[in-house]
Amino acid sequence: MRRKPKAFLNAAACCFTVTTSNLDLRHLNAGDVTNYLFQLANSNRKTTAAIVIVILLAFLLGAAADAGMRGLAKEKQIAQEKQFQAAMKQAQQKRAEDAQRQKIAVDAARKAELENELNQFSSTLNYDMSKLNATGAEYGSGALTDYNFAKRVEITKRLVLIINEYKSHLDGFEQFVHENLAELKRLGITKPETSEADALQGSTKAKAFLKSMLTEGLAEFEKFVGHNAARLKTAGEVIQLIKDSLASFEQDAGAAATGTGSA
């Protein structure tokens, strides 16, 4: 019983001796070694058991190595996927931040543009009002007489031109508000609850005042002129200018009543 293990070890040693003496395993792969061992087993039955054990050990070691490699590959793949997801998340976050910064910059530029236009309208309308007040003061408050009639005709011509220009600027302001009220509210320039009628309340009052000036001036000149041919010759042009200006106000009123608005 004690000689069998010795014989087995001798056989295994013989196997490895023969293997290393006849074959350089360093240049062979696992398949070549396995084929060689089977050939050796067929030629020497005594070494079959040792070869089987060697083959099993090689198989198990190879399987363990393959499993280890697959495990490492899977871990590497998981790590790469995590890195990719982290990079994607970071890129998405950066795009969102860039988009937010761009939106803030665009909104700031748009707000500045709208505020600049409002300031221009304000300056222009204030200048129109100052011209109107100055020319009205020049016209005076007394009744028409033969003494001031010719002078007031010339002043009224200038007043009508100022009124027409003033109205044109008010029309532009109303169109601006109509087109941009939503943006004005979104950007905080106007209160969110502001309606278009509320925003144009000042313009509406200004137009009503201008129209009343024209109406009162027309009535004053027509009453003073009457059927006097000389006076009519002097005031005929200014009376027609007043009527034409009043007609533009009436057209706006008619357009507003039908819901078309002023262009």
mmCIF file of N, CA and C in Angstrom, residues 20-152:
data_model
loop_
_atom_site.group_PDB
_atom_site.id
_atom_site.type_symbol
_atom_site.label_atom_id
_atom_site.label_comp_id
_atom_site.label_asym_id
_atom_site.label_seq_id
_atom_site.Cartn_x
_atom_site.Cartn_y
_atom_site.Cartn_z
ATOM 1 N N THR A 20 8.781 18.162 -20.027
ATOM 2 C CA THR A 20 9.717 19.288 -20.094
ATOM 3 C C THR A 20 10.916 18.998 -20.956
ATOM 4 N N SER A 21 11.237 17.698 -21.110
ATOM 5 C CA SER A 21 12.399 17.356 -21.932
ATOM 6 C C SER A 21 12.070 17.364 -23.406
ATOM 7 N N ASN A 22 10.842 16.992 -23.749
ATOM 8 C CA ASN A 22 10.461 16.892 -25.165
ATOM 9 C C ASN A 22 9.647 18.073 -25.703
ATOM 10 N N LEU A 23 9.168 18.938 -24.804
ATOM 11 C CA LEU A 23 8.264 20.004 -25.268
ATOM 12 C C LEU A 23 8.487 21.262 -24.443
ATOM 13 N N ASP A 24 8.623 22.368 -25.099
ATOM 14 C CA ASP A 24 8.766 23.668 -24.425
ATOM 15 C C ASP A 24 7.366 24.266 -24.276
ATOM 16 N N LEU A 25 6.808 24.138 -23.039
ATOM 17 C CA LEU A 25 5.430 24.553 -22.802
ATOM 18 C C LEU A 25 5.232 26.058 -22.859
ATOM 19 N N ARG A 26 6.326 26.785 -22.774
ATOM 20 C CA ARG A 26 6.185 28.234 -22.751
ATOM 21 C C ARG A 26 5.661 28.797 -24.064
ATOM 22 N N HIS A 27 5.853 28.049 -25.130
ATOM 23 C CA HIS A 27 5.442 28.527 -26.453
ATOM 24 C C HIS A 27 4.146 27.896 -26.919
ATOM 25 N N LEU A 28 3.449 27.155 -26.016
ATOM 26 C CA LEU A 28 2.208 26.489 -26.400
ATOM 27 C C LEU A 28 1.046 27.061 -25.609
ATOM 28 N N ASN A 29 -0.116 26.944 -26.207
ATOM 29 C CA ASN A 29 -1.300 27.374 -25.481
ATOM 30 C C ASN A 29 -1.914 26.190 -24.757
ATOM 31 N N ALA A 30 -3.020 26.415 -24.039
ATOM 32 C CA ALA A 30 -3.633 25.366 -23.223
ATOM 33 C C ALA A 30 -4.110 24.197 -24.065
ATOM 34 N N GLY A 31 -4.593 24.461 -25.282
ATOM 35 C CA GLY A 31 -5.064 23.375 -26.153
ATOM 36 C C GLY A 31 -3.924 22.472 -26.586
ATOM 37 N N ASP A 32 -2.778 23.071 -26.908
ATOM 38 C CA ASP A 32 -1.626 22.266 -27.309
ATOM 39 C C ASP A 32 -1.154 21.380 -26.163
ATOM 40 N N VAL A 33 -1.100 21.949 -24.972
ATOM 41 C CA VAL A 33 -0.660 21.171 -23.808
ATOM 42 C C VAL A 33 -1.611 20.034 -23.549
ATOM 43 N N THR A 34 -2.922 20.305 -23.634
ATOM 44 C CA THR A 34 -3.927 19.249 -23.382
ATOM 45 C C THR A 34 -3.796 18.130 -24.391
ATOM 46 N N ASN A 35 -3.646 18.461 -25.688
ATOM 47 C CA ASN A 35 -3.473 17.424 -26.719
ATOM 48 C C ASN A 35 -2.231 16.588 -26.463
ATOM 49 N N TYR A 36 -1.174 17.274 -26.053
ATOM 50 C CA TYR A 36 0.069 16.563 -25.782
ATOM 51 C C TYR A 36 -0.098 15.592 -24.622
ATOM 52 N N LEU A 37 -0.797 16.057 -23.590
ATOM 53 C CA LEU A 37 -1.005 15.192 -22.423
ATOM 54 C C LEU A 37 -1.845 13.983 -22.788
ATOM 55 N N PHE A 38 -2.835 14.148 -23.630
ATOM 56 C CA PHE A 38 -3.633 12.992 -24.059
ATOM 57 C C PHE A 38 -2.801 12.014 -24.866
ATOM 58 N N GLN A 39 -1.959 12.521 -25.714
ATOM 59 C CA GLN A 39 -1.066 11.634 -26.473
ATOM 60 C C GLN A 39 -0.150 10.864 -25.539
ATOM 61 N N LEU A 40 0.340 11.590 -24.514
ATOM 62 C CA LEU A 40 1.215 10.953 -23.545
ATOM 63 C C LEU A 40 0.464 9.887 -22.751
ATOM 64 N N ALA A 41 -0.792 10.193 -22.449
ATOM 65 C CA ALA A 41 -1.600 9.204 -21.711
ATOM 66 C C ALA A 41 -1.840 7.965 -22.537
ATOM 67 N N ASN A 42 -2.058 8.080 -23.806
ATOM 68 C CA ASN A 42 -2.290 6.930 -24.673
ATOM 69 C C ASN A 42 -1.040 6.072 -24.813
ATOM 70 N N SER A 43 0.107 6.708 -24.759
ATOM 71 C CA SER A 43 1.349 5.953 -24.907
ATOM 72 C C SER A 43 1.826 5.341 -23.593
ATOM 73 N N ASN A 44 1.372 5.875 -22.478
ATOM 74 C CA ASN A 44 1.828 5.370 -21.172
ATOM 75 C C ASN A 44 0.641 5.377 -20.223
ATOM 76 N N ARG A 45 -0.016 4.214 -20.121
ATOM 77 C CA ARG A 45 -1.229 4.095 -19.323
ATOM 78 C C ARG A 45 -0.976 4.353 -17.848
ATOM 79 N N LYS A 46 0.242 4.145 -17.384
ATOM 80 C CA LYS A 46 0.527 4.318 -15.963
ATOM 81 C C LYS A 46 0.402 5.775 -15.530
ATOM 82 N N THR A 47 0.587 6.624 -16.491
ATOM 83 C CA THR A 47 0.530 8.059 -16.125
ATOM 84 C C THR A 47 -0.833 8.681 -16.382
ATOM 85 N N THR A 48 -1.814 7.879 -16.771
ATOM 86 C CA THR A 48 -3.144 8.400 -17.118
ATOM 87 C C THR A 48 -3.782 9.150 -15.968
ATOM 88 N N ALA A 49 -3.734 8.585 -14.780
ATOM 89 C CA ALA A 49 -4.377 9.223 -13.619
ATOM 90 C C ALA A 49 -3.730 10.558 -13.319
ATOM 91 N N ALA A 50 -2.418 10.605 -13.379
ATOM 92 C CA ALA A 50 -1.725 11.864 -13.102
ATOM 93 C C ALA A 50 -2.077 12.916 -14.152
ATOM 94 N N ILE A 51 -2.168 12.473 -15.383
ATOM 95 C CA ILE A 51 -2.499 13.403 -16.468
ATOM 96 C C ILE A 51 -3.909 13.942 -16.304
ATOM 97 N N VAL A 52 -4.830 13.057 -15.938
ATOM 98 C CA VAL A 52 -6.212 13.494 -15.726
ATOM 99 C C VAL A 52 -6.275 14.556 -14.650
ATOM 100 N N ILE A 53 -5.535 14.299 -13.562
ATOM 101 C CA ILE A 53 -5.519 15.281 -12.472
ATOM 102 C C ILE A 53 -4.939 16.596 -12.960
ATOM 103 N N VAL A 54 -3.829 16.494 -13.709
ATOM 104 C CA VAL A 54 -3.218 17.713 -14.246
ATOM 105 C C VAL A 54 -4.184 18.464 -15.147
ATOM 106 N N ILE A 55 -4.882 17.711 -16.003
ATOM 107 C CA ILE A 55 -5.848 18.332 -16.916
ATOM 108 C C ILE A 55 -6.974 19.006 -16.141
ATOM 109 N N LEU A 56 -7.469 18.298 -15.120
ATOM 110 C CA LEU A 56 -8.534 18.885 -14.308
ATOM 111 C C LEU A 56 -8.064 20.142 -13.612
ATOM 112 N N LEU A 57 -6.846 20.056 -13.060
ATOM 113 C CA LEU A 57 -6.306 21.249 -12.396
ATOM 114 C C LEU A 57 -6.152 22.418 -13.389
ATOM 115 N N ALA A 58 -5.664 22.069 -14.579
ATOM 116 C CA ALA A 58 -5.496 23.108 -15.594
ATOM 117 C C ALA A 58 -6.844 23.709 -16.004
ATOM 118 N N PHE A 59 -7.828 22.802 -16.142
ATOM 119 C CA PHE A 59 -9.165 23.259 -16.513
ATOM 120 C C PHE A 59 -9.749 24.171 -15.432
ATOM 121 N N LEU A 60 -9.624 23.697 -14.174
ATOM 122 C CA LEU A 60 -10.163 24.490 -13.072
ATOM 123 C C LEU A 60 -9.455 25.839 -12.948
ATOM 124 N N LEU A 61 -8.129 25.782 -13.073
ATOM 125 C CA LEU A 61 -7.382 27.046 -13.007
ATOM 126 C C LEU A 61 -7.754 27.974 -14.155
ATOM 127 N N GLY A 62 -7.905 27.383 -15.345
ATOM 128 C CA GLY A 62 -8.301 28.193 -16.503
ATOM 129 C C GLY A 62 -9.694 28.767 -16.337
ATOM 130 N N ALA A 63 -10.624 27.903 -15.823
ATOM 131 C CA ALA A 63 -11.983 28.386 -15.595
ATOM 132 C C ALA A 63 -12.004 29.499 -14.567
ATOM 133 N N ALA A 64 -11.211 29.305 -13.492
ATOM 134 C CA ALA A 64 -11.145 30.347 -12.455
ATOM 135 C C ALA A 64 -10.563 31.636 -13.021
ATOM 136 N N ALA A 65 -9.525 31.469 -13.856
ATOM 137 C CA ALA A 65 -8.920 32.652 -14.464
ATOM 138 C C ALA A 65 -9.905 33.357 -15.385
ATOM 139 N N ASP A 66 -10.655 32.522 -16.192
ATOM 140 C CA ASP A 66 -11.653 33.115 -17.080
ATOM 141 C C ASP A 66 -12.726 33.841 -16.286
ATOM 142 N N ALA A 67 -13.182 33.187 -15.207
ATOM 143 C CA ALA A 67 -14.205 33.814 -14.369
ATOM 144 C C ALA A 67 -13.684 35.102 -13.760
ATOM 145 N N GLY A 68 -12.440 35.053 -13.316
ATOM 146 C CA GLY A 68 -11.842 36.268 -12.751
ATOM 147 C C GLY A 68 -11.740 37.369 -13.779
ATOM 148 N N MET A 69 -11.324 37.004 -15.002
ATOM 149 C CA MET A 69 -11.219 37.991 -16.067
ATOM 150 C C MET A 69 -12.585 38.570 -16.418
ATOM 151 N N ARG A 70 -13.602 37.661 -16.455
ATOM 152 C CA ARG A 70 -14.949 38.165 -16.746
ATOM 153 C C ARG A 70 -15.433 39.098 -15.640
ATOM 154 N N GLY A 71 -15.112 38.704 -14.409
ATOM 155 C CA GLY A 71 -15.494 39.567 -13.284
ATOM 156 C C GLY A 71 -14.834 40.927 -13.376
ATOM 157 N N LEU A 72 -13.535 40.918 -13.683
ATOM 158 C CA LEU A 72 -12.822 42.188 -13.827
ATOM 159 C C LEU A 72 -13.379 43.010 -14.989
ATOM 160 N N ALA A 73 -13.693 42.307 -16.090
ATOM 161 C CA ALA A 73 -14.237 42.995 -17.254
ATOM 162 C C ALA A 73 -15.600 43.612 -16.937
ATOM 163 N N LYS A 74 -16.419 42.852 -16.184
ATOM 164 C CA LYS A 74 -17.739 43.355 -15.817
ATOM 165 C C LYS A 74 -17.611 44.560 -14.894
ATOM 166 N N GLU A 75 -16.699 44.448 -13.917
ATOM 167 C CA GLU A 75 -16.476 45.569 -13.013
ATOM 168 C C GLU A 75 -15.978 46.800 -13.778
ATOM 169 N N LYS A 76 -15.090 46.554 -14.729
ATOM 170 C CA LYS A 76 -14.583 47.660 -15.541
ATOM 171 C C LYS A 76 -15.709 48.280 -16.366
ATOM 172 N N GLN A 77 -16.570 47.404 -16.921
ATOM 173 C CA GLN A 77 -17.693 47.892 -17.711
ATOM 174 C C GLN A 77 -18.646 48.724 -16.848
ATOM 175 N N ILE A 78 -18.928 48.216 -15.627
ATOM 176 C CA ILE A 78 -19.807 48.950 -14.717
ATOM 177 C C ILE A 78 -19.196 50.295 -14.355
ATOM 178 N N ALA A 79 -17.885 50.273 -14.081
ATOM 179 C CA ALA A 79 -17.200 51.525 -13.742
ATOM 180 C C ALA A 79 -17.246 52.506 -14.913
ATOM 181 N N GLN A 80 -17.052 51.982 -16.134
ATOM 182 C CA GLN A 80 -17.098 52.846 -17.316
ATOM 183 C C GLN A 80 -18.501 53.414 -17.533
ATOM 184 N N GLU A 81 -19.530 52.547 -17.297
ATOM 185 C CA GLU A 81 -20.902 53.014 -17.437
ATOM 186 C C GLU A 81 -21.212 54.113 -16.422
ATOM 187 N N LYS A 82 -20.730 53.929 -15.187
ATOM 188 C CA LYS A 82 -20.937 54.946 -14.166
ATOM 189 C C LYS A 82 -20.239 56.253 -14.546
ATOM 190 N N GLN A 83 -19.005 56.119 -15.047
ATOM 191 C CA GLN A 83 -18.281 57.310 -15.481
ATOM 192 C C GLN A 83 -19.008 58.003 -16.631
ATOM 193 N N PHE A 84 -19.528 57.183 -17.572
ATOM 194 C CA PHE A 84 -20.255 57.738 -18.708
ATOM 195 C C PHE A 84 -21.522 58.455 -18.248
ATOM 196 N N GLN A 85 -22.278 57.801 -17.328
ATOM 197 C CA GLN A 85 -23.496 58.417 -16.809
ATOM 198 C C GLN A 85 -23.187 59.705 -16.055
ATOM 199 N N ALA A 86 -22.108 59.678 -15.265
ATOM 200 C CA ALA A 86 -21.713 60.884 -14.527
ATOM 201 C C ALA A 86 -21.329 62.003 -15.499
ATOM 202 N N ALA A 87 -20.597 61.624 -16.561
ATOM 203 C CA ALA A 87 -20.200 62.621 -17.555
ATOM 204 C C ALA A 87 -21.421 63.180 -18.282
ATOM 205 N N MET A 88 -22.380 62.301 -18.610
ATOM 206 C CA MET A 88 -23.605 62.744 -19.274
ATOM 207 C C MET A 88 -24.395 63.689 -18.380
ATOM 208 N N LYS A 89 -24.511 63.305 -17.094
ATOM 209 C CA LYS A 89 -25.242 64.142 -16.150
ATOM 210 C C LYS A 89 -24.567 65.503 -16.005
ATOM 211 N N GLN A 90 -23.250 65.493 -15.930
ATOM 212 C CA GLN A 90 -22.511 66.747 -15.810
ATOM 213 C C GLN A 90 -22.690 67.606 -17.061
ATOM 214 N N ALA A 91 -22.658 66.939 -18.235
ATOM 215 C CA ALA A 91 -22.842 67.676 -19.488
ATOM 216 C C ALA A 91 -24.246 68.267 -19.568
ATOM 217 N N GLN A 92 -25.263 67.481 -19.154
ATOM 218 C CA GLN A 92 -26.635 67.971 -19.165
ATOM 219 C C GLN A 92 -26.801 69.154 -18.212
ATOM 220 N N GLN A 93 -26.198 69.024 -17.042
ATOM 221 C CA GLN A 93 -26.265 70.109 -16.073
ATOM 222 C C GLN A 93 -25.602 71.375 -16.611
ATOM 223 N N LYS A 94 -24.471 71.189 -17.281
ATOM 224 C CA LYS A 94 -23.770 72.345 -17.856
ATOM 225 C C LYS A 94 -24.602 72.987 -18.954
ATOM 226 N N ARG A 95 -25.243 72.126 -19.798
ATOM 227 C CA ARG A 95 -26.098 72.683 -20.852
ATOM 228 C C ARG A 95 -27.268 73.462 -20.255
ATOM 229 N N ALA A 96 -27.850 72.895 -19.180
ATOM 230 C CA ALA A 96 -28.971 73.584 -18.529
ATOM 231 C C ALA A 96 -28.514 74.918 -17.936
ATOM 232 N N GLU A 97 -27.345 74.905 -17.297
ATOM 233 C CA GLU A 97 -26.819 76.145 -16.715
ATOM 234 C C GLU A 97 -26.491 77.158 -17.800
ATOM 235 N N ASP A 98 -25.908 76.684 -18.900
ATOM 236 C CA ASP A 98 -25.594 77.584 -20.018
ATOM 237 C C ASP A 98 -26.870 78.175 -20.611
ATOM 238 N N ALA A 99 -27.897 77.298 -20.758
ATOM 239 C CA ALA A 99 -29.172 77.765 -21.307
ATOM 240 C C ALA A 99 -29.819 78.790 -20.376
ATOM 241 N N GLN A 100 -29.716 78.542 -19.060
ATOM 242 C CA GLN A 100 -30.282 79.476 -18.097
ATOM 243 C C GLN A 100 -29.554 80.818 -18.147
ATOM 244 N N ARG A 101 -28.217 80.744 -18.206
ATOM 245 C CA ARG A 101 -27.445 81.985 -18.292
ATOM 246 C C ARG A 101 -27.767 82.743 -19.578
ATOM 247 N N GLN A 102 -27.908 81.992 -20.673
ATOM 248 C CA GLN A 102 -28.236 82.628 -21.949
ATOM 249 C C GLN A 102 -29.625 83.277 -21.891
ATOM 250 N N LYS A 103 -30.583 82.565 -21.275
ATOM 251 C CA LYS A 103 -31.938 83.107 -21.154
ATOM 252 C C LYS A 103 -31.937 84.388 -20.313
ATOM 253 N N ILE A 104 -31.173 84.362 -19.215
ATOM 254 C CA ILE A 104 -31.087 85.549 -18.361
ATOM 255 C C ILE A 104 -30.489 86.719 -19.142
ATOM 256 N N ALA A 105 -29.441 86.415 -19.914
ATOM 257 C CA ALA A 105 -28.796 87.469 -20.707
ATOM 258 C C ALA A 105 -29.746 88.008 -21.777
ATOM 259 N N VAL A 106 -30.475 87.102 -22.438
ATOM 260 C CA VAL A 106 -31.417 87.524 -23.487
ATOM 261 C C VAL A 106 -32.545 88.353 -22.883
ATOM 262 N N ASP A 107 -33.072 87.889 -21.740
ATOM 263 C CA ASP A 107 -34.149 88.632 -21.082
ATOM 264 C C ASP A 107 -33.672 90.007 -20.625
ATOM 265 N N ALA A 108 -32.444 90.057 -20.107
ATOM 266 C CA ALA A 108 -31.907 91.341 -19.663
ATOM 267 C C ALA A 108 -31.762 92.306 -20.833
ATOM 268 N N ALA A 109 -31.280 91.784 -21.971
ATOM 269 C CA ALA A 109 -31.129 92.622 -23.159
ATOM 270 C C ALA A 109 -32.491 93.082 -23.683
ATOM 271 N N ARG A 110 -33.462 92.157 -23.671
ATOM 272 C CA ARG A 110 -34.805 92.495 -24.141
ATOM 273 C C ARG A 110 -35.461 93.527 -23.219
ATOM 274 N N LYS A 111 -35.268 93.353 -21.910
ATOM 275 C CA LYS A 111 -35.823 94.305 -20.956
ATOM 276 C C LYS A 111 -35.223 95.682 -21.159
ATOM 277 N N ALA A 112 -33.910 95.721 -21.338
ATOM 278 C CA ALA A 112 -33.239 97.005 -21.568
ATOM 279 C C ALA A 112 -33.753 97.661 -22.852
ATOM 280 N N GLU A 113 -33.992 96.846 -23.880
ATOM 281 C CA GLU A 113 -34.488 97.374 -25.155
ATOM 282 C C GLU A 113 -35.883 97.982 -24.992
ATOM 283 N N LEU A 114 -36.769 97.246 -24.297
ATOM 284 C CA LEU A 114 -38.133 97.744 -24.100
ATOM 285 C C LEU A 114 -38.146 98.997 -23.224
ATOM 286 N N GLU A 115 -37.340 98.979 -22.175
ATOM 287 C CA GLU A 115 -37.271 100.151 -21.300
ATOM 288 C C GLU A 115 -36.725 101.364 -22.052
ATOM 289 N N ASN A 116 -35.784 101.125 -22.944
ATOM 290 C CA ASN A 116 -35.244 102.225 -23.744
ATOM 291 C C ASN A 116 -36.313 102.808 -24.668
ATOM 292 N N GLU A 117 -37.101 101.932 -25.281
ATOM 293 C CA GLU A 117 -38.186 102.412 -26.149
ATOM 294 C C GLU A 117 -39.221 103.190 -25.348
ATOM 295 N N LEU A 118 -39.546 102.702 -24.145
ATOM 296 C CA LEU A 118 -40.501 103.418 -23.298
ATOM 297 C C LEU A 118 -39.960 104.797 -22.910
ATOM 298 N N ASN A 119 -38.684 104.843 -22.604
ATOM 299 C CA ASN A 119 -38.066 106.131 -22.256
ATOM 300 C C ASN A 119 -38.095 107.097 -23.435
ATOM 301 N N GLN A 120 -37.889 106.557 -24.627
ATOM 302 C CA GLN A 120 -37.942 107.410 -25.814
ATOM 303 C C GLN A 120 -39.352 107.962 -26.038
ATOM 304 N N PHE A 121 -40.354 107.081 -25.861
ATOM 305 C CA PHE A 121 -41.737 107.537 -25.982
ATOM 306 C C PHE A 121 -42.037 108.603 -24.931
ATOM 307 N N SER A 122 -41.594 108.352 -23.714
ATOM 308 C CA SER A 122 -41.841 109.304 -22.635
ATOM 309 C C SER A 122 -41.211 110.662 -22.940
ATOM 310 N N SER A 123 -39.968 110.646 -23.393
ATOM 311 C CA SER A 123 -39.282 111.896 -23.715
ATOM 312 C C SER A 123 -39.980 112.630 -24.861
ATOM 313 N N THR A 124 -40.361 111.862 -25.884
ATOM 314 C CA THR A 124 -41.012 112.475 -27.049
ATOM 315 C C THR A 124 -42.359 113.074 -26.685
ATOM 316 N N LEU A 125 -43.161 112.329 -25.926
ATOM 317 C CA LEU A 125 -44.491 112.812 -25.561
ATOM 318 C C LEU A 125 -44.407 113.999 -24.605
ATOM 319 N N ASN A 126 -43.446 113.963 -23.710
ATOM 320 C CA ASN A 126 -43.251 115.118 -22.817
ATOM 321 C C ASN A 126 -42.847 116.364 -23.604
ATOM 322 N N TYR A 127 -42.006 116.166 -24.616
ATOM 323 C CA TYR A 127 -41.591 117.292 -25.454
ATOM 324 C C TYR A 127 -42.782 117.836 -26.245
ATOM 325 N N ASP A 128 -43.618 116.917 -26.756
ATOM 326 C CA ASP A 128 -44.827 117.361 -27.476
ATOM 327 C C ASP A 128 -45.725 118.186 -26.557
ATOM 328 N N MET A 129 -45.890 117.723 -25.327
ATOM 329 C CA MET A 129 -46.744 118.440 -24.387
ATOM 330 C C MET A 129 -46.158 119.810 -24.037
ATOM 331 N N SER A 130 -44.838 119.851 -23.883
ATOM 332 C CA SER A 130 -44.213 121.147 -23.563
ATOM 333 C C SER A 130 -44.387 122.131 -24.722
ATOM 334 N N LYS A 131 -44.259 121.661 -25.948
ATOM 335 C CA LYS A 131 -44.477 122.532 -27.113
ATOM 336 C C LYS A 131 -45.929 123.003 -27.184
ATOM 337 N N LEU A 132 -46.832 122.066 -26.886
ATOM 338 C CA LEU A 132 -48.254 122.405 -26.924
ATOM 339 C C LEU A 132 -48.588 123.460 -25.868
ATOM 340 N N ASN A 133 -48.043 123.278 -24.671
ATOM 341 C CA ASN A 133 -48.311 124.241 -23.601
ATOM 342 C C ASN A 133 -47.727 125.618 -23.934
ATOM 343 N N ALA A 134 -46.506 125.612 -24.481
ATOM 344 C CA ALA A 134 -45.865 126.888 -24.820
ATOM 345 C C ALA A 134 -46.641 127.614 -25.909
ATOM 346 N N THR A 135 -47.090 126.865 -26.917
ATOM 347 C CA THR A 135 -47.829 127.488 -28.020
ATOM 348 C C THR A 135 -49.213 127.917 -27.560
ATOM 349 N N GLY A 136 -49.808 127.111 -26.672
ATOM 350 C CA GLY A 136 -51.113 127.496 -26.115
ATOM 351 C C GLY A 136 -51.021 128.760 -25.291
ATOM 352 N N ALA A 137 -49.927 128.895 -24.532
ATOM 353 C CA ALA A 137 -49.733 130.122 -23.747
ATOM 354 C C ALA A 137 -49.565 131.318 -24.666
ATOM 355 N N GLU A 138 -48.905 131.083 -25.790
ATOM 356 C CA GLU A 138 -48.727 132.163 -26.767
ATOM 357 C C GLU A 138 -50.062 132.575 -27.379
ATOM 358 N N TYR A 139 -50.966 131.616 -27.535
ATOM 359 C CA TYR A 139 -52.296 131.893 -28.100
ATOM 360 C C TYR A 139 -53.091 132.805 -27.162
ATOM 361 N N GLY A 140 -52.974 132.567 -25.866
ATOM 362 C CA GLY A 140 -53.683 133.416 -24.899
ATOM 363 C C GLY A 140 -55.037 132.844 -24.527
ATOM 364 N N SER A 141 -55.687 133.505 -23.583
ATOM 365 C CA SER A 141 -56.957 133.014 -23.056
ATOM 366 C C SER A 141 -58.141 133.925 -23.346
ATOM 367 N N GLY A 142 -57.888 135.064 -23.890
ATOM 368 C CA GLY A 142 -58.999 135.988 -24.175
ATOM 369 C C GLY A 142 -59.784 135.578 -25.400
ATOM 370 N N ALA A 143 -60.905 136.268 -25.621
ATOM 371 C CA ALA A 143 -61.765 135.988 -26.776
ATOM 372 C C ALA A 143 -61.128 136.514 -28.053
ATOM 373 N N LEU A 144 -61.582 135.968 -29.190
ATOM 374 C CA LEU A 144 -61.119 136.434 -30.493
ATOM 375 C C LEU A 144 -61.649 137.829 -30.759
ATOM 376 N N THR A 145 -60.774 138.647 -31.291
ATOM 377 C CA THR A 145 -61.159 140.012 -31.694
ATOM 378 C C THR A 145 -60.472 140.323 -33.012
ATOM 379 N N ASP A 146 -60.887 141.378 -33.620
ATOM 380 C CA ASP A 146 -60.220 141.784 -34.847
ATOM 381 C C ASP A 146 -58.755 142.122 -34.588
ATOM 382 N N TYR A 147 -58.459 142.509 -33.374
ATOM 383 C CA TYR A 147 -57.094 142.896 -33.032
ATOM 384 C C TYR A 147 -56.154 141.686 -32.972
ATOM 385 N N ASN A 148 -56.613 140.554 -32.396
ATOM 386 C CA ASN A 148 -55.746 139.372 -32.240
ATOM 387 C C ASN A 148 -56.064 138.262 -33.234
ATOM 388 N N PHE A 149 -57.037 138.514 -34.113
ATOM 389 C CA PHE A 149 -57.532 137.461 -35.002
ATOM 390 C C PHE A 149 -56.434 136.893 -35.906
ATOM 391 N N ALA A 150 -55.735 137.725 -36.652
ATOM 392 C CA ALA A 150 -54.715 137.252 -37.596
ATOM 393 C C ALA A 150 -53.582 136.514 -36.875
ATOM 394 N N LYS A 151 -53.190 137.074 -35.717
ATOM 395 C CA LYS A 151 -52.113 136.434 -34.953
ATOM 396 C C LYS A 151 -52.536 135.050 -34.480
ATOM 397 N N ARG A 152 -53.771 134.944 -33.999
ATOM 398 C CA ARG A 152 -54.236 133.655 -33.475
ATOM 399 C C ARG A 152 -54.443 132.628 -34.599
#
